[in-house]
Coordinates of C-alpha atoms in Angstrom, one line a residue:
X1 CA -11.1 20.8 -10.0
X2 CA -14.4 18.9 -10.0
X3 CA -15.0 15.9 -12.3
X4 CA -18.0 16.5 -14.6
X5 CA -18.8 12.8 -14.7
X6 CA -18.7 11.6 -11.1
X7 CA -18.3 14.8 -9.1
X8 CA -15.0 13.8 -7.5
X9 CA -12.4 16.5 -6.7
X10 CA -8.9 16.1 -8.4
X11 CA -5.9 18.2 -9.4
X12 CA -6.0 20.4 -12.4
X13 CA -2.8 18.8 -13.7
X14 CA -4.2 15.2 -13.6
X15 CA -5.0 14.0 -17.2
X16 CA -7.9 11.9 -15.9
X17 CA -10.2 11.7 -12.9
X18 CA -8.5 9.1 -10.7
X19 CA -11.9 7.7 -9.7
X20 CA -13.9 7.3 -12.9
X21 CA -11.1 7.8 -15.4
X22 CA -12.9 10.6 -17.2
X23 CA -10.7 12.8 -19.3
X24 CA -9.7 16.2 -17.9
X25 CA -11.6 18.5 -20.3
X26 CA -9.3 21.4 -19.6
X27 CA -6.2 19.5 -20.5
X28 CA -7.9 17.9 -23.5
X29 CA -8.9 21.3 -24.9
X30 CA -5.3 22.5 -24.4
X31 CA -3.9 19.5 -26.2
X32 CA -6.4 20.0 -29.1
X33 CA -5.5 23.6 -29.4
X34 CA -1.8 22.8 -29.4
X35 CA -2.2 20.2 -32.0
X36 CA -4.2 22.5 -34.3
X37 CA -1.7 25.3 -33.7
X38 CA 1.2 23.0 -34.6
X39 CA -0.5 21.9 -37.9
X40 CA -1.3 25.6 -38.6
X41 CA 2.3 26.6 -38.2
X42 CA 3.5 23.7 -40.3
X43 CA 1.0 24.7 -43.0
X44 CA 2.4 28.3 -43.1
X45 CA 6.0 27.0 -43.2
X46 CA 5.2 24.8 -46.2
X47 CA 3.3 27.6 -47.9
X48 CA 6.3 29.8 -47.7
X49 CA 8.8 27.2 -48.9
X50 CA 6.9 25.4 -51.7
X51 CA 4.8 26.5 -54.8
X52 CA 1.3 27.7 -54.2
X53 CA -0.2 24.6 -55.7
X54 CA 1.6 22.4 -53.3
X55 CA 0.6 24.6 -50.4
X56 CA -3.0 24.2 -51.3
X57 CA -2.6 20.5 -51.6
X58 CA -0.8 20.0 -48.3
X59 CA -3.0 22.5 -46.5
X60 CA -6.0 20.4 -47.5
X61 CA -4.3 17.2 -46.2
X62 CA -3.4 18.8 -42.9
X63 CA -6.9 20.2 -42.5
X64 CA -8.4 16.8 -43.2
X65 CA -6.0 15.2 -40.6
X66 CA -7.0 17.9 -38.1
X67 CA -10.7 17.1 -38.7
X68 CA -10.1 13.4 -38.2
X69 CA -8.2 14.0 -35.0
X70 CA -10.8 16.4 -33.7
X71 CA -13.5 13.9 -34.5
X72 CA -11.7 11.1 -32.8
X73 CA -11.1 13.3 -29.7
X74 CA -14.8 14.1 -29.6
X75 CA -15.8 10.5 -29.9
X76 CA -13.4 9.5 -27.1
X77 CA -14.7 12.3 -24.9
X78 CA -18.3 11.3 -25.5
X79 CA -17.4 7.6 -24.7
X80 CA -15.7 8.6 -21.5
X81 CA -18.6 10.8 -20.5
X82 CA -21.0 7.9 -20.9
X83 CA -18.9 5.0 -19.7
X84 CA -17.0 6.7 -17.0
X85 CA -19.9 7.1 -14.5
X86 CA -21.0 3.5 -15.2
X87 CA -17.6 2.1 -14.4
X88 CA -17.3 4.3 -11.3
X89 CA -20.7 3.0 -10.0
X90 CA -19.6 -0.6 -10.7
X91 CA -16.3 -0.2 -8.9
X92 CA -18.0 1.5 -6.0
X93 CA -20.5 -1.4 -5.6
X94 CA -17.7 -3.9 -5.7
X95 CA -15.8 -1.9 -3.1
X96 CA -18.9 -1.8 -0.9
X97 CA -19.3 -5.6 -1.2
X98 CA -15.7 -6.2 -0.3
X99 CA -15.8 -3.9 2.7
X100 CA -19.0 -5.6 4.0
X101 CA -17.3 -9.0 3.7
X102 CA -14.2 -7.7 5.6
X103 CA -16.3 -6.1 8.3
X104 CA -18.1 -9.4 8.8
X105 CA -14.7 -11.2 9.1
X106 CA -13.6 -8.6 11.7
X107 CA -16.7 -9.1 13.7
X108 CA -16.0 -12.8 13.8
X109 CA -12.4 -12.2 14.7
X110 CA -11.3 -14.0 11.5
X111 CA -8.0 -12.2 11.1
X112 CA -6.5 -15.0 9.0
X113 CA -9.5 -14.6 6.6
X114 CA -8.9 -10.8 6.4
X115 CA -5.2 -11.3 5.6
X116 CA -5.9 -13.9 3.0
X117 CA -8.6 -11.7 1.4
X118 CA -6.2 -8.7 1.2
X119 CA -3.5 -10.9 -0.4
X120 CA -5.8 -12.5 -2.9
X121 CA -8.0 -9.6 -3.9
X122 CA -6.9 -6.7 -6.1
X123 CA -7.6 -3.9 -3.5
X124 CA -5.5 -0.8 -4.2
X125 CA -3.5 0.9 -1.5
X126 CA -5.9 3.9 -1.1
X127 CA -9.0 1.7 -0.7
X128 CA -10.0 0.2 2.7
X129 CA -6.9 1.4 4.5
X130 CA -8.3 0.1 7.7
X131 CA -8.0 -3.5 6.5
X132 CA -4.5 -3.0 5.0
X133 CA -3.4 -1.9 8.5
X134 CA -5.0 -4.9 10.1
X135 CA -3.3 -7.2 7.6
X136 CA 0.1 -5.6 8.4
X137 CA -0.3 -5.8 12.1
X138 CA -1.8 -9.2 12.3
X139 CA 0.6 -10.8 9.9
X140 CA 3.5 -9.6 12.1
X141 CA 1.8 -10.6 15.3
X142 CA 0.9 -14.1 14.0
X143 CA 4.5 -14.6 12.8
X144 CA 5.8 -13.5 16.2
X145 CA 3.4 -15.9 18.0
X146 CA 4.3 -18.7 15.7
X147 CA 8.0 -18.3 16.4
X148 CA 7.5 -17.9 20.2
X149 CA 5.3 -21.1 20.4
X150 CA 7.8 -23.0 18.2
X151 CA 10.7 -22.0 20.5
X152 CA 8.7 -22.9 23.6
X153 CA 7.9 -26.3 22.1
X154 CA 11.5 -27.2 21.3
X155 CA 13.5 -25.4 23.9
X156 CA 11.0 -24.2 26.5
X157 CA 12.7 -25.8 29.4
X158 CA 16.3 -25.2 28.2
X159 CA 18.6 -27.9 27.0
X160 CA 20.4 -28.1 30.2
X161 CA 23.7 -28.0 28.4
X162 CA 25.9 -25.0 29.1
X163 CA 28.4 -26.1 26.4
X164 CA 25.8 -26.6 23.8
X165 CA 26.9 -27.3 20.2
X166 CA 27.4 -24.2 18.1
X167 CA 25.1 -25.6 15.4
X168 CA 22.2 -25.8 17.8
X169 CA 23.0 -22.3 19.2
X170 CA 23.0 -20.9 15.6
X171 CA 19.6 -22.5 15.0
X172 CA 18.1 -21.1 18.2
X173 CA 19.7 -17.7 17.6
X174 CA 18.1 -17.4 14.1
X175 CA 14.7 -18.3 15.5
X176 CA 15.1 -15.8 18.4
X177 CA 16.2 -13.1 16.0
X178 CA 13.2 -13.6 13.8
X179 CA 10.8 -13.7 16.8
X180 CA 12.1 -10.5 18.3
X181 CA 12.1 -8.8 14.9
X182 CA 8.5 -9.8 14.3
X183 CA 7.5 -8.6 17.7
X184 CA 9.3 -5.3 17.0
X185 CA 7.4 -4.9 13.8
X186 CA 4.1 -5.6 15.6
X187 CA 4.9 -2.9 18.2
X188 CA 6.0 -0.6 15.4
X189 CA 2.8 -0.9 13.4
X190 CA 0.6 -0.9 16.4
X191 CA 2.2 2.3 17.8
X192 CA 2.1 4.0 14.4
X193 CA -1.5 3.1 13.6
X194 CA -2.8 3.8 17.1
X195 CA -1.4 7.3 16.9
X196 CA -2.3 8.0 13.3
X197 CA -5.4 5.9 12.4
X198 CA -7.7 6.0 15.5
X199 CA -10.5 7.0 13.1
X200 CA -10.8 3.4 12.0
X201 CA -11.7 2.2 15.5
X202 CA -9.0 -0.4 15.5
X203 CA -6.8 1.1 18.2
X204 CA -8.2 -1.2 20.9
X205 CA -7.4 -4.3 18.8
X206 CA -3.9 -3.0 18.0
X207 CA -3.3 -2.1 21.7
X208 CA -4.2 -5.6 22.7
X209 CA -1.7 -7.2 20.2
X210 CA 1.0 -4.7 21.3
X211 CA 0.4 -5.6 25.0
X212 CA 0.6 -9.3 24.4
X213 CA 3.9 -8.9 22.4
X214 CA 5.4 -6.5 24.9
X215 CA 4.5 -8.7 27.8
X216 CA 6.0 -11.8 26.2
X217 CA 9.2 -10.0 25.3
X218 CA 9.5 -8.5 28.8
X219 CA 9.2 -11.9 30.3
X220 CA 12.2 -13.0 28.3
X221 CA 14.1 -10.0 29.6
X222 CA 14.1 -7.7 26.5
X223 CA 15.0 -4.2 27.8
X224 CA 12.1 -1.7 28.0
X225 CA 14.2 0.9 26.3
X226 CA 14.4 -1.3 23.2
X227 CA 10.7 -2.0 23.3
X228 CA 10.0 1.7 23.6
X229 CA 12.1 2.3 20.5
X230 CA 10.2 -0.3 18.6
X231 CA 6.8 1.1 19.7
X232 CA 7.8 4.6 18.5
X233 CA 8.9 3.2 15.2
X234 CA 12.4 4.7 15.6
X235 CA 14.7 3.8 12.7
X236 CA 17.7 1.6 13.2
X237 CA 16.5 -0.4 16.2
X238 CA 17.5 -3.6 14.4
X239 CA 21.1 -2.4 14.2
X240 CA 21.1 -1.2 17.8
X241 CA 23.5 -2.9 20.2
X242 CA 20.6 -3.5 22.6
X243 CA 18.9 -5.6 19.9
X244 CA 21.9 -7.9 19.5
X245 CA 22.3 -8.1 23.3
X246 CA 18.6 -9.1 23.6
X247 CA 19.0 -11.8 21.0
X248 CA 22.0 -13.2 22.8
X249 CA 20.3 -13.1 26.2
X250 CA 17.1 -14.8 25.0
X251 CA 19.1 -17.4 23.1
X252 CA 20.9 -18.3 26.3
X253 CA 17.5 -18.6 28.1
X254 CA 16.2 -21.0 25.6
X255 CA 19.4 -23.1 25.5
X256 CA 20.4 -23.3 29.1
X257 CA 17.1 -22.6 30.8

């Protein structure tokens, strides 16, 4: 049905317009009729079970209550009718301002700024989906890059020790596991959003991140079959034997060179 306040389309069963919060007039009328009907039935039941004088007394009370409730419902409806569009316009202007700020950050390539904005600002999941996706992709990509650079700085040339201590191996293995997992998440998000969200115009950006992650993991010897599974967002790739084998292999590369 169409909202009488802001003109948005929403389902008949929704109690309020999800955009301006105006009350659904159809459901409101049904509730009022049900309330009045309930009081009417109660009045008839009392009339049949109590003396006529008491019936008149309680009927008057019930009618007075009904009048109060009907008046309150009318006031609420009028307030919603007046304030709903005002609130909707304010929210729309705020959303436009936020989107403009985010577009400016994107034009500057300030992905960190976009991610911080999305974390610190109360933007609902159905608003600015484009920037929610950028936040997801870049956060995974940045984490992957951070882990890869950290591993390179510590163990880039290998330790040269074939019999390296188990404690060091465990440390490197944890870092490698996290790095490959973050890379897999980046490929998963990029693959999903490039297929499903090309309307946002972010597919080129996501394809670039995916290419960088894939290239780096291929250099380390991660099998293409596993990378393809990650890109297609197939469930269970973290539990795949190929994932554990890739972790062990890359761990050996960083430890022994």
